[in-house]
Amino acid sequence: MRISFYSSILFAACFVALTGCTFKPVDNSSTRAPIADYCPYVAAPQSFTGGITVSGAATYQYRNDGNGAIVDNGNTFKPNITSASDTFSMTVNGTTANFSCSAGTTPCTLLNVVNGLVSALNTQLCAAANPTHPSVCSTKPPFYAHGVTAIDIYPTNGVDGSGSQSVTGSSNMTAQGPRPIRFAEVQITSSNGTLVQCTETDGSGNYSAQIPGDGGLYVVNVMARSRNNKNTAYVMNNPNDNVPYKLSANVQSVTSTSVNLKASAKGSMEGGAFNILDQILNAQDYLRTSTANCGTSGQSTFLQGCNPVTVVPLVYTYWTPGLTPNVYYGDDSPISFYLIGKRELYIGGGADGDTTNSDMDQWDNSVIVHEYGHFVEDQFGSPNSPGGSHSGQYVIDPRLAWGEGWANFFQAAVSGVPVYRDTYGSVTCGSASCATGAAFIEPLENGTPFNGYKTDVPTTTGEGNFREFSISRVLWSIIQPSVSQFSEVWTALNGVSGMRVVNDNFKTVTRLHNIHQNFASQTNKKDWSTPLTNEKQIYQFTDYATPLDLTCATSSITMSVRRDSYDDGSFSLSNQFRNNDFYIYDHPGGVLPVSLTWSGSGSVDLDLYIYKADYVFGSSRSILAYDMRDANGSSNGSATATTGSASVAPNLPAGIYMINVMAATGSMTSGSSQTTTYSLSVANHAACPAP
């Protein structure tokens, strides 16, 4: 028995600050300004008699690891690890830590160096800050202690890269400066705003264009948008104004001249817009590179039915400093999300005008590419996730788990680092009381991860299909050690028989595994069985969207019910693997009688629901029929019993429906388990899970 239904999808409860999200779109097209066309002179530049050349470079400042120091003019360094044995040291504000690695017990990998240096440094900083309570240092995470962040081994304790900080090692050291603004639109206008010329930056951020040599004043504008064979993305201020971010500089057209432009990571923060644009470019580069030649016979990556990525559809991205896009839905909690079917990406810029302490995602590359991963699945995989709340802690709707697990994995695949991370605040906020750190760090390696922990771990075979980070770990394992293995995942998602085209109203990672399992025996096909076994995932539809056999003589189905410690009896925290059975039924139309009876040694309360195909679990808008009387026939949900029954008989049009047998746990003791056996009847026939 459940006391109440969800009245609607709870967008505000979507924990995007932690793991990202997808939303169902709201149509506000009537209030939107039109989006300006991409510059027509890119394809056909204008020519001017006696014209001069304007050239230069466009770059943007960025922040290390989300909330770290601004990177500009070589203030931070990244080691190129080239040997099997090395010794590194890191100094931050006078405190030095050392780390040694070798080809032996501690391989000299970037992740090991990062973890070793930061762990050693954090220990010293923590001990210095807590001399009378050194034991608290053991509880500090390996990242984000006392303003020090590192994944790419960048020390970031300091203001705008200043302060006493250095990294030394026997490997080569490469200075890191601002990043180039790559393949972006460049517009040149007259002083009155008339468009005169266009071009695009190249892969190094350089541009060159001709303008009239009339001595007039012109404006060079580098736009935060691209629409070419390298990148297809616009980054704009909000969905009502649709104004793209840009950098501008004046030039007097007397002689050929050089004009360099740089986007700042502070103040007006245009650097954030260009970082978003660049991360989308990285994602598109990865898609093209990792699927190249996968459809060409004779190639090492060839798989029958694989569709290589060439050009990705255009995505519209919205970001405003100090604003959470959740305000468009009436809430002010920090959030980033993607609108399914709208090709619109929303990146959080903070909240309530706060760009120092709040959760901002313009530098959180994990979050940016995660949300873009939702776009990729939307365009290439035809998803049907209901969206909604998730945090990587619970056994959730497997459609949602698949969508989020894919996006978590995709950002790791693009970066090459098996970590999902979301930060908040900024080390440059200018106050010792700044709230900075990691809102979320999750390793995505299978087995023992580099920082010694992982969450969302399944305990029973089949449960991994319902856990988002378990799905992420499986996908990451599949593409190791060769990135070319991504083409197998891509073929199962977007191939000629992939999830994109399969007739399935309830797509989950089970469908992906099932498609791969049914690939013809091909030379390049990889065995996924070990990753699936490690994460307790299966390719059979025995736990969700299970077909029904209506020819069986009798129905007898066992359910092992457990009330988890976090389970408060609500729909939102119901264990969808253990305490729910989900059956699909293709109804010819008319009255659909469904009933169940149960009996067992344990006292339980089973409820019965029929959902429409695009349902949201527990939503009154999705439930077409239900019987949630408790075991004694009461509607107050106060009792469990060893026997009971439930039945419904709605009149429904022809279509695919989900029949849900659900164990109500509200009357059970937390941590307790019970076992019961139920019989299910559908359309007046005994119903059994199809073999």
XYZ file of C-alpha atoms in Angstrom:
691
model
C 0.000 0.000 0.000
C 1.253 3.480 -0.873
C -0.205 6.518 0.853
C 0.087 8.871 -2.119
C 1.291 9.126 -5.688
C 3.712 11.592 -7.177
C 1.579 14.382 -8.550
C 4.101 15.081 -11.307
C 7.732 14.660 -12.301
C 9.780 16.288 -9.567
C 12.325 18.215 -11.615
C 13.624 20.168 -8.628
C 14.594 16.926 -6.919
C 16.872 15.919 -9.763
C 20.323 15.788 -8.198
C 22.100 17.338 -11.155
C 24.651 19.003 -8.900
C 25.826 15.462 -8.320
C 25.341 13.437 -11.439
C 23.522 15.363 -14.167
C 20.066 14.959 -15.571
C 17.586 15.022 -18.416
C 14.325 16.964 -18.365
C 11.156 16.771 -20.363
C 10.841 20.041 -22.316
C 8.462 22.911 -21.630
C 7.331 24.850 -24.693
C 8.068 28.559 -24.300
C 8.798 29.216 -27.966
C 6.381 32.143 -28.116
C 8.617 34.234 -25.829
C 11.906 33.473 -27.539
C 13.945 35.776 -29.713
C 15.100 34.220 -33.001
C 18.629 32.820 -33.141
C 20.834 34.800 -35.517
C 22.037 32.922 -38.581
C 25.595 31.674 -38.729
C 27.726 34.119 -40.688
C 27.210 33.577 -44.443
C 30.661 34.896 -45.359
C 32.384 31.921 -43.728
C 31.677 29.820 -46.794
C 32.204 32.702 -49.261
C 34.449 35.444 -47.812
C 34.028 38.907 -49.246
C 36.861 40.489 -51.249
C 37.759 44.176 -51.037
C 39.858 46.221 -53.452
C 42.738 47.653 -51.460
C 41.672 45.613 -48.457
C 43.864 44.866 -45.474
C 44.318 41.698 -43.446
C 43.285 41.372 -39.829
C 44.706 38.334 -38.114
C 45.423 37.110 -34.622
C 44.703 34.452 -32.032
C 41.717 33.842 -29.776
C 42.209 32.118 -26.418
C 40.345 31.640 -23.171
C 41.396 31.368 -19.562
C 40.099 28.350 -17.699
C 40.147 26.963 -14.189
C 41.892 23.757 -13.204
C 39.659 20.926 -12.114
C 36.474 22.914 -11.758
C 37.168 25.285 -8.885
C 40.928 25.625 -9.173
C 43.216 28.509 -10.040
C 42.898 30.401 -13.291
C 45.297 29.076 -15.912
C 47.025 31.774 -17.922
C 50.548 32.663 -19.039
C 52.132 29.439 -17.804
C 51.353 29.870 -14.117
C 50.642 26.181 -13.659
C 52.472 23.134 -14.910
C 51.713 19.615 -16.020
C 54.399 16.907 -16.052
C 54.904 14.716 -19.084
C 55.522 11.329 -17.499
C 57.860 9.528 -19.866
C 59.795 7.009 -17.778
C 58.927 3.986 -15.675
C 60.520 5.442 -12.525
C 60.234 9.016 -11.349
C 60.226 11.156 -8.236
C 57.899 14.138 -8.005
C 57.419 16.857 -5.442
C 54.684 19.436 -5.001
C 55.027 22.646 -3.015
C 52.015 24.709 -2.030
C 52.478 27.802 0.115
C 55.684 26.484 1.652
C 54.505 22.918 2.301
C 56.222 20.248 0.196
C 55.202 16.652 -0.436
C 57.102 13.957 -2.327
C 56.020 10.906 -4.272
C 58.034 8.185 -5.996
C 56.749 5.740 -8.541
C 58.333 2.887 -10.436
C 57.567 0.039 -12.775
C 57.147 -2.218 -9.752
C 54.488 -2.068 -7.084
C 53.488 1.528 -7.846
C 53.377 2.015 -11.639
C 54.340 5.501 -12.751
C 50.986 6.476 -14.222
C 49.436 9.923 -14.179
C 46.691 8.806 -11.801
C 49.168 7.268 -9.367
C 51.295 10.417 -9.371
C 48.204 12.552 -8.820
C 46.904 10.404 -6.002
C 50.312 10.041 -4.329
C 51.221 13.730 -4.425
C 47.829 15.034 -3.362
C 47.397 12.422 -0.635
C 50.839 13.208 0.821
C 50.278 16.948 0.578
C 46.794 16.750 2.077
C 48.135 14.754 4.999
C 50.758 17.405 5.765
C 48.341 20.295 5.363
C 45.740 18.565 7.475
C 48.214 17.707 10.215
C 49.473 21.290 10.244
C 45.920 22.606 10.521
C 44.919 20.105 13.211
C 48.019 19.562 15.391
C 45.997 18.418 18.385
C 43.656 16.167 16.426
C 45.740 14.461 13.713
C 43.266 11.595 13.468
C 40.822 13.764 11.522
C 43.254 13.707 8.618
C 42.443 10.083 7.942
C 38.916 11.104 6.990
C 39.983 13.660 4.397
C 39.263 12.626 0.800
C 42.193 12.218 -1.591
C 41.041 15.329 -3.477
C 39.883 18.733 -2.279
C 41.482 19.394 1.069
C 42.379 22.944 2.017
C 41.773 24.298 -1.464
C 44.171 21.914 -3.219
C 42.748 20.102 -6.225
C 44.374 17.711 -8.631
C 43.353 15.267 -11.261
C 45.657 16.544 -13.973
C 48.335 17.170 -11.339
C 47.795 20.902 -11.293
C 48.374 22.520 -7.866
C 45.725 25.189 -7.520
C 46.085 26.724 -4.082
C 46.566 30.390 -4.847
C 44.826 33.342 -6.394
C 44.816 33.395 -10.206
C 47.882 31.172 -10.293
C 49.927 33.391 -7.970
C 51.390 32.503 -4.585
C 54.140 30.086 -3.685
C 53.387 26.953 -5.655
C 55.440 24.664 -7.839
C 55.662 21.104 -9.071
C 59.022 19.502 -9.820
C 60.005 16.104 -11.117
C 62.610 14.367 -13.225
C 60.179 14.260 -16.161
C 59.799 17.123 -18.586
C 57.619 19.993 -17.370
C 55.244 21.720 -19.774
C 53.870 25.162 -18.985
C 50.127 25.437 -19.375
C 48.705 28.670 -20.729
C 45.261 29.748 -21.871
C 43.518 27.385 -24.265
C 42.871 28.202 -27.923
C 39.334 28.956 -29.035
C 39.131 26.368 -31.781
C 36.997 26.325 -34.928
C 34.766 29.173 -33.743
C 32.947 31.761 -35.824
C 34.624 35.154 -36.266
C 32.511 38.124 -37.357
C 33.907 41.505 -38.349
C 31.476 44.418 -38.353
C 31.685 48.110 -39.077
C 31.395 50.545 -36.188
C 27.632 50.780 -36.793
C 27.195 46.987 -36.569
C 26.985 46.169 -40.286
C 28.409 42.728 -41.036
C 31.485 43.039 -43.241
C 33.414 39.785 -43.121
C 33.471 36.338 -41.493
C 35.906 33.531 -40.949
C 36.604 30.854 -38.333
C 39.488 30.178 -35.995
C 41.629 27.154 -36.725
C 42.686 24.337 -34.409
C 45.199 26.649 -32.702
C 42.786 29.531 -32.236
C 44.288 31.585 -35.090
C 42.224 33.513 -37.616
C 42.805 35.739 -40.633
C 40.342 37.828 -42.659
C 40.260 40.711 -45.094
C 38.413 43.984 -44.439
C 38.185 47.256 -46.409
C 41.330 49.368 -46.169
C 39.362 52.584 -45.811
C 40.784 53.752 -42.493
C 37.493 53.104 -40.750
C 36.848 51.579 -37.345
C 35.883 47.903 -37.342
C 35.063 45.396 -34.625
C 36.428 41.842 -34.518
C 34.020 39.469 -32.742
C 34.967 35.914 -31.828
C 31.702 34.087 -31.214
C 31.072 31.207 -28.791
C 29.552 29.085 -31.500
C 30.623 26.749 -34.282
C 28.776 25.216 -37.196
C 31.280 23.316 -39.284
C 32.632 19.808 -39.773
C 34.594 20.066 -36.496
C 32.025 21.375 -34.049
C 28.300 22.094 -34.083
C 27.326 24.030 -30.963
C 26.076 27.459 -29.904
C 26.661 28.809 -26.387
C 24.131 31.535 -25.560
C 22.983 33.572 -22.579
C 19.406 32.329 -22.102
C 16.596 30.710 -24.099
C 14.610 33.945 -24.349
C 17.287 36.295 -25.705
C 19.327 33.676 -27.615
C 22.411 35.911 -27.655
C 25.700 34.058 -28.202
C 28.714 34.986 -26.068
C 31.509 36.776 -27.862
C 34.851 38.527 -27.498
C 35.230 41.899 -29.202
C 38.123 44.190 -30.094
C 38.322 47.354 -32.194
C 40.670 47.708 -35.146
C 41.488 50.712 -37.353
C 41.779 49.622 -40.983
C 44.911 51.522 -41.989
C 47.392 48.717 -42.534
C 47.282 44.976 -41.985
C 47.275 44.352 -38.267
C 47.160 41.683 -35.586
C 44.392 41.554 -32.981
C 44.541 38.946 -30.216
C 41.539 38.303 -28.005
C 41.335 36.444 -24.709
C 38.260 35.450 -22.695
C 38.550 35.924 -18.951
C 37.809 33.320 -16.302
C 36.678 35.986 -13.861
C 34.627 39.155 -14.006
C 32.192 38.686 -16.881
C 33.540 35.123 -17.250
C 33.245 34.712 -21.019
C 35.953 32.075 -20.589
C 33.261 29.813 -19.195
C 31.246 29.994 -22.417
C 34.290 29.138 -24.525
C 35.223 26.271 -22.217
C 31.744 24.817 -22.717
C 32.172 25.173 -26.480
C 35.590 23.500 -26.336
C 34.362 20.552 -24.271
C 31.645 19.880 -26.833
C 34.354 19.956 -29.515
C 36.346 17.387 -27.501
C 33.269 15.165 -27.340
C 32.670 15.395 -31.068
C 36.337 14.699 -31.782
C 36.106 11.585 -29.621
C 33.008 10.338 -31.432
C 34.612 10.779 -34.831
C 37.962 9.287 -33.854
C 36.644 6.293 -31.922
C 34.122 5.276 -34.599
C 36.296 5.986 -37.646
C 36.252 3.070 -40.105
C 34.003 0.987 -37.848
C 31.716 0.425 -40.826
C 34.520 -0.398 -43.268
C 35.153 -4.077 -43.907
C 38.741 -5.134 -43.302
C 39.414 -2.501 -40.661
C 40.383 -3.562 -37.127
C 37.340 -1.762 -35.710
C 34.862 -3.119 -38.268
C 31.523 -4.346 -36.970
C 28.586 -5.191 -39.176
C 26.035 -2.379 -38.954
C 28.278 0.244 -37.332
C 27.559 3.838 -38.387
C 30.678 6.036 -38.060
C 30.132 9.548 -36.751
C 30.963 12.352 -39.157
C 28.958 15.481 -38.361
C 26.914 15.754 -35.162
C 23.606 17.679 -35.133
C 23.678 21.238 -33.787
C 23.107 21.690 -30.049
C 21.978 24.915 -28.385
C 23.659 25.509 -25.031
C 22.574 28.048 -22.416
C 24.701 29.351 -19.554
C 24.558 32.524 -17.442
C 27.064 33.406 -14.673
C 25.368 33.399 -11.280
C 22.185 31.752 -12.593
C 20.927 28.201 -12.250
C 18.834 27.145 -15.256
C 16.466 25.546 -12.787
C 14.874 29.014 -12.470
C 13.183 28.300 -15.792
C 11.229 25.663 -13.867
C 10.512 27.798 -10.803
C 13.355 26.648 -8.539
C 16.689 28.189 -7.548
C 18.735 25.073 -6.716
C 22.002 24.710 -8.704
C 21.555 22.356 -11.597
C 22.598 21.431 -15.141
C 20.422 19.433 -17.504
C 19.510 18.481 -21.074
C 16.044 18.824 -22.605
C 15.075 15.625 -24.392
C 14.021 16.161 -27.973
C 14.834 19.899 -27.972
C 18.618 19.787 -28.604
C 19.026 22.213 -25.696
C 21.773 21.955 -23.085
C 21.598 23.993 -19.862
C 24.786 24.481 -17.826
C 24.635 25.847 -14.295
C 26.385 29.160 -13.662
C 25.789 29.329 -9.917
C 22.753 30.524 -8.009
C 21.301 33.852 -6.878
C 24.129 35.779 -8.553
C 26.796 33.920 -6.557
C 29.858 33.041 -8.651
C 32.214 32.377 -5.742
C 30.660 29.882 -3.336
C 27.816 28.267 -5.296
C 27.815 25.223 -7.548
C 28.964 26.356 -10.998
C 29.500 23.941 -13.858
C 31.161 26.015 -16.597
C 34.573 24.626 -15.539
C 33.316 21.183 -14.519
C 34.134 19.328 -17.692
C 32.634 16.122 -16.305
C 29.261 17.822 -15.959
C 29.414 19.556 -19.347
C 30.257 16.388 -21.264
C 27.840 14.332 -19.145
C 24.985 16.583 -20.228
C 26.248 16.493 -23.795
C 26.210 12.698 -23.479
C 22.455 12.933 -22.934
C 22.252 14.909 -26.170
C 24.306 12.270 -27.984
C 22.019 9.502 -26.776
C 18.959 11.575 -27.684
C 20.208 12.082 -31.239
C 21.772 8.676 -31.852
C 20.075 6.248 -29.461
C 16.391 7.294 -29.255
C 16.093 7.032 -25.438
C 12.949 6.789 -23.340
C 14.298 7.597 -19.888
C 11.675 9.269 -17.682
C 14.299 11.614 -16.184
C 13.996 12.524 -12.539
C 15.824 12.176 -9.261
C 18.999 10.103 -8.905
C 22.164 10.275 -6.849
C 24.140 7.098 -7.477
C 23.062 5.645 -4.146
C 19.833 3.788 -4.832
C 18.347 1.015 -6.971
C 16.409 3.120 -9.447
C 14.278 2.912 -12.576
C 16.551 1.018 -15.012
C 15.615 3.357 -17.871
C 16.924 6.286 -15.817
C 19.927 4.256 -14.622
C 20.872 3.508 -18.234
C 20.612 7.139 -19.363
C 22.653 8.478 -16.448
C 25.116 5.586 -16.530
C 25.750 6.211 -20.231
C 26.321 9.951 -19.652
C 28.674 9.294 -16.710
C 30.643 6.889 -18.888
C 30.670 9.142 -21.945
C 32.343 12.050 -20.151
C 35.030 9.672 -18.845
C 35.586 8.200 -22.291
C 36.037 11.679 -23.788
C 38.493 12.829 -21.101
C 40.259 9.491 -20.775
C 40.023 9.760 -16.974
C 37.694 7.256 -15.220
C 36.261 9.770 -12.754
C 33.030 11.738 -12.580
C 33.486 14.967 -10.648
C 31.417 18.048 -9.840
C 32.926 20.954 -7.874
C 31.533 24.055 -6.226
C 32.950 27.424 -5.261
C 36.243 28.963 -6.378
C 39.660 29.199 -4.776
C 39.889 32.763 -6.061
C 36.894 34.069 -4.153
C 39.228 36.167 -1.991
C 38.103 35.000 1.434
C 39.407 32.392 3.851
C 35.801 31.374 4.517
C 35.123 30.423 0.900
C 33.153 27.231 0.479
C 35.079 25.244 -2.111
C 35.468 21.602 -2.823
C 33.942 18.613 -4.573
C 30.226 18.104 -4.456
C 30.753 14.720 -6.016
C 33.709 12.515 -7.013
C 33.031 9.017 -8.293
C 35.629 6.648 -9.774
C 34.399 4.640 -12.758
C 36.983 1.871 -12.828
C 35.855 -1.686 -12.305
C 37.593 -3.683 -9.605
C 39.564 -1.602 -7.117
C 39.551 2.054 -8.244
C 42.604 4.294 -7.927
C 41.319 6.146 -4.870
C 40.188 3.020 -3.064
C 36.415 3.338 -3.098
C 33.367 3.159 -5.283
C 29.651 3.502 -4.689
C 26.452 2.183 -6.234
C 27.767 -1.389 -5.951
C 25.290 -4.195 -6.778
C 25.084 -7.216 -4.472
C 22.847 -9.593 -6.451
C 22.953 -10.745 -10.064
C 20.756 -8.476 -12.146
C 20.869 -5.576 -9.704
C 23.648 -3.850 -11.652
C 21.169 -3.144 -14.466
C 19.359 -0.845 -12.022
C 22.423 1.113 -10.782
C 23.779 4.005 -12.826
C 27.417 3.915 -11.738
C 27.523 0.153 -12.125
C 26.491 0.742 -15.739
C 29.206 3.393 -16.102
C 31.852 1.003 -14.793
C 30.780 -1.763 -17.171
C 30.993 0.560 -20.170
C 34.378 1.897 -19.075
C 35.673 -1.680 -18.700
C 34.410 -2.547 -22.174
C 36.514 0.133 -23.883
C 39.711 -0.891 -22.057
C 42.479 -1.073 -23.027
C 41.734 0.112 -26.559
C 39.489 3.061 -27.294
C 38.550 1.274 -30.528
C 36.259 -0.925 -28.443
C 33.945 2.083 -28.184
C 32.785 1.185 -31.681
C 31.090 -1.917 -30.228
C 29.164 0.163 -27.711
C 28.348 2.606 -30.506
C 27.094 -0.166 -32.807
C 24.801 -1.490 -30.076
C 23.518 2.055 -29.529
C 23.389 3.518 -33.046
C 23.945 0.640 -35.458
C 21.488 -0.637 -38.017
C 20.058 -2.971 -35.339
C 20.920 -0.765 -32.373
C 18.888 0.913 -29.675
C 18.230 3.787 -32.064
C 15.909 1.663 -34.207
C 14.813 -1.191 -31.949
C 11.100 -1.289 -31.159
C 11.322 -1.004 -27.374
C 9.289 1.310 -25.161
C 11.449 0.503 -22.117
C 15.117 0.838 -23.111
C 17.694 -0.020 -20.478
C 21.274 -1.263 -20.425
C 19.744 -4.749 -20.719
C 18.721 -3.878 -24.261
C 22.272 -2.725 -25.064
C 23.740 -5.966 -23.700
C 21.107 -8.018 -25.503
C 21.846 -6.332 -28.842
C 25.564 -6.946 -28.399
C 24.945 -10.553 -27.378
C 23.041 -11.066 -30.621
C 25.746 -9.614 -32.851
C 26.791 -12.124 -35.472
C 30.030 -13.900 -34.606
C 32.474 -11.321 -35.848
C 36.250 -11.299 -35.677
C 36.399 -7.975 -33.851
C 33.618 -8.620 -31.349
C 34.757 -8.366 -27.735
C 33.508 -10.669 -24.981
C 31.567 -8.551 -22.480
C 30.869 -11.393 -20.068
C 33.578 -10.528 -17.520
C 32.562 -6.865 -17.045
C 28.912 -7.939 -16.788
C 29.735 -10.607 -14.214
C 31.878 -8.205 -12.181
C 29.028 -5.713 -11.983
C 26.255 -8.310 -11.677
C 24.554 -7.328 -14.906
C 22.674 -9.558 -17.340
C 21.499 -9.386 -20.943
C 18.192 -11.238 -20.393
C 14.870 -9.457 -19.740
C 14.097 -11.372 -16.546
C 14.085 -8.425 -14.130
C 12.468 -5.607 -16.123
C 10.125 -5.303 -19.122
C 9.736 -9.072 -18.897
C 7.506 -10.588 -21.598
C 4.622 -12.699 -20.345
C 3.749 -16.264 -21.280
C -0.049 -16.709 -21.150
C 0.081 -20.402 -22.101
C 1.510 -21.687 -18.829
C -0.748 -23.987 -16.793
C -0.196 -22.239 -13.465
C 1.549 -19.096 -12.303
C 4.015 -19.204 -9.427
C 6.507 -16.362 -8.998
C 8.766 -15.841 -5.986
C 9.633 -12.380 -4.702
C 12.265 -11.720 -2.040
C 11.244 -8.462 -0.398
C 13.617 -6.300 1.620
C 13.231 -2.913 3.218
C 16.547 -1.114 2.755
C 17.855 1.263 5.390
C 17.138 4.255 3.128
C 13.664 3.035 2.157
C 11.030 5.333 3.667
C 8.128 3.509 2.028
C 7.774 6.049 -0.771
C 7.815 5.422 -4.488
C 10.947 7.521 -4.900
C 13.058 5.195 -2.722
C 11.472 1.884 -3.632
C 14.031 -0.761 -4.589
C 12.997 -1.307 -8.201
C 15.050 -4.470 -8.596
C 14.160 -6.410 -5.468
C 10.717 -5.095 -4.476
C 9.157 -4.722 -7.926
C 8.427 -7.005 -10.855
C 7.726 -5.368 -14.220
C 5.947 -7.160 -17.082
C 5.143 -5.845 -20.553
C 1.854 -6.722 -22.204
C 0.714 -5.993 -25.759
C -2.992 -5.341 -25.229
C -5.347 -5.714 -28.216
C -7.763 -3.217 -26.696
C -10.815 -3.393 -24.427
C -11.105 -4.492 -20.815
C -7.830 -5.780 -19.364
C -8.395 -7.906 -16.250
C -5.247 -8.404 -14.162
C -5.134 -10.043 -10.760
C -2.664 -11.529 -8.313
C -2.795 -13.564 -5.143
C 0.114 -14.211 -2.831
C 1.055 -16.486 0.039
C 4.243 -17.256 1.895
C 5.987 -17.645 5.203
C 6.690 -13.904 5.371
C 4.149 -11.129 5.919
C 4.079 -8.755 2.970
C 1.733 -6.428 1.127
C 1.738 -6.625 -2.669
C 0.152 -3.896 -4.767
C -0.808 -3.970 -8.438
C -0.381 -1.175 -10.999
C -0.794 -0.766 -14.742
C 1.301 1.976 -16.336
C 1.229 3.571 -19.768
C 4.304 2.985 -21.936
C 6.067 6.286 -21.213
C 5.375 6.086 -17.507
C 7.022 7.770 -14.566
C 7.159 5.379 -11.636
C 4.617 6.428 -9.003
C 3.165 9.303 -11.035
C -0.600 9.605 -10.957
C -0.424 10.783 -14.562
C 1.137 7.476 -15.570
C -0.895 4.988 -13.544
C -3.905 3.782 -15.515
C -5.222 1.338 -12.920
C -4.214 0.192 -9.460
C -5.161 -1.874 -6.441
C -3.119 -0.859 -3.427
C -5.301 -2.168 -0.642
C -3.236 -3.752 2.088
C -3.234 -7.437 2.879
C -6.393 -7.116 4.991
C -8.276 -5.293 2.266
C -7.946 -1.933 3.959
C -7.026 1.223 2.069
C -5.020 2.736 4.904
C -1.911 0.622 4.282
C -1.483 -0.399 7.905
C -1.095 -4.162 7.622
C 0.925 -6.948 6.071
C -0.049 -10.615 5.984
C 1.091 -13.983 4.670
C -1.746 -14.039 2.130
C -3.608 -11.442 0.103
C -4.886 -10.427 -3.317
C -5.243 -7.492 -5.695
C -7.036 -7.001 -9.008
C -7.847 -4.375 -11.648
C -9.872 -4.399 -14.882
C -9.429 -1.130 -16.795
C -10.821 -0.523 -20.277
C -7.787 0.469 -22.347
C -7.054 1.138 -26.006
C -4.724 -1.172 -27.883
C -1.076 -0.673 -26.972
C 1.931 -1.735 -24.933
C 1.494 -1.490 -21.152
C 3.643 -2.138 -18.092
C 2.178 -4.328 -15.364
C 3.893 -3.716 -12.023
C 3.695 -6.002 -8.996
C 5.095 -3.980 -6.134
C 5.907 -4.867 -2.546
C 4.861 -2.031 -0.256
C 7.514 -1.757 2.456
C 6.058 1.019 4.610
C 4.788 -1.419 7.241
C 7.986 -3.484 7.348
C 10.800 -2.991 9.836
C 13.851 -1.259 8.370
C 16.446 -3.837 7.321
C 13.997 -6.748 7.407
C 13.458 -9.265 4.587
C 10.519 -11.479 3.627
C 9.816 -14.008 0.904
C 6.470 -14.600 -0.751
C 5.077 -16.368 -3.802
C 2.423 -14.836 -6.005
C 0.266 -15.984 -8.892
C -0.505 -13.550 -11.699
C -3.449 -13.650 -14.088
C -3.643 -11.435 -17.206
C -6.612 -11.350 -19.576
C -8.064 -14.310 -17.657
C -4.994 -16.464 -18.314
C -2.324 -17.643 -15.925
C 0.713 -15.438 -16.585
C 4.334 -16.505 -16.214
C 7.595 -14.797 -17.137
C 8.392 -15.834 -20.692
C 11.429 -18.145 -20.945
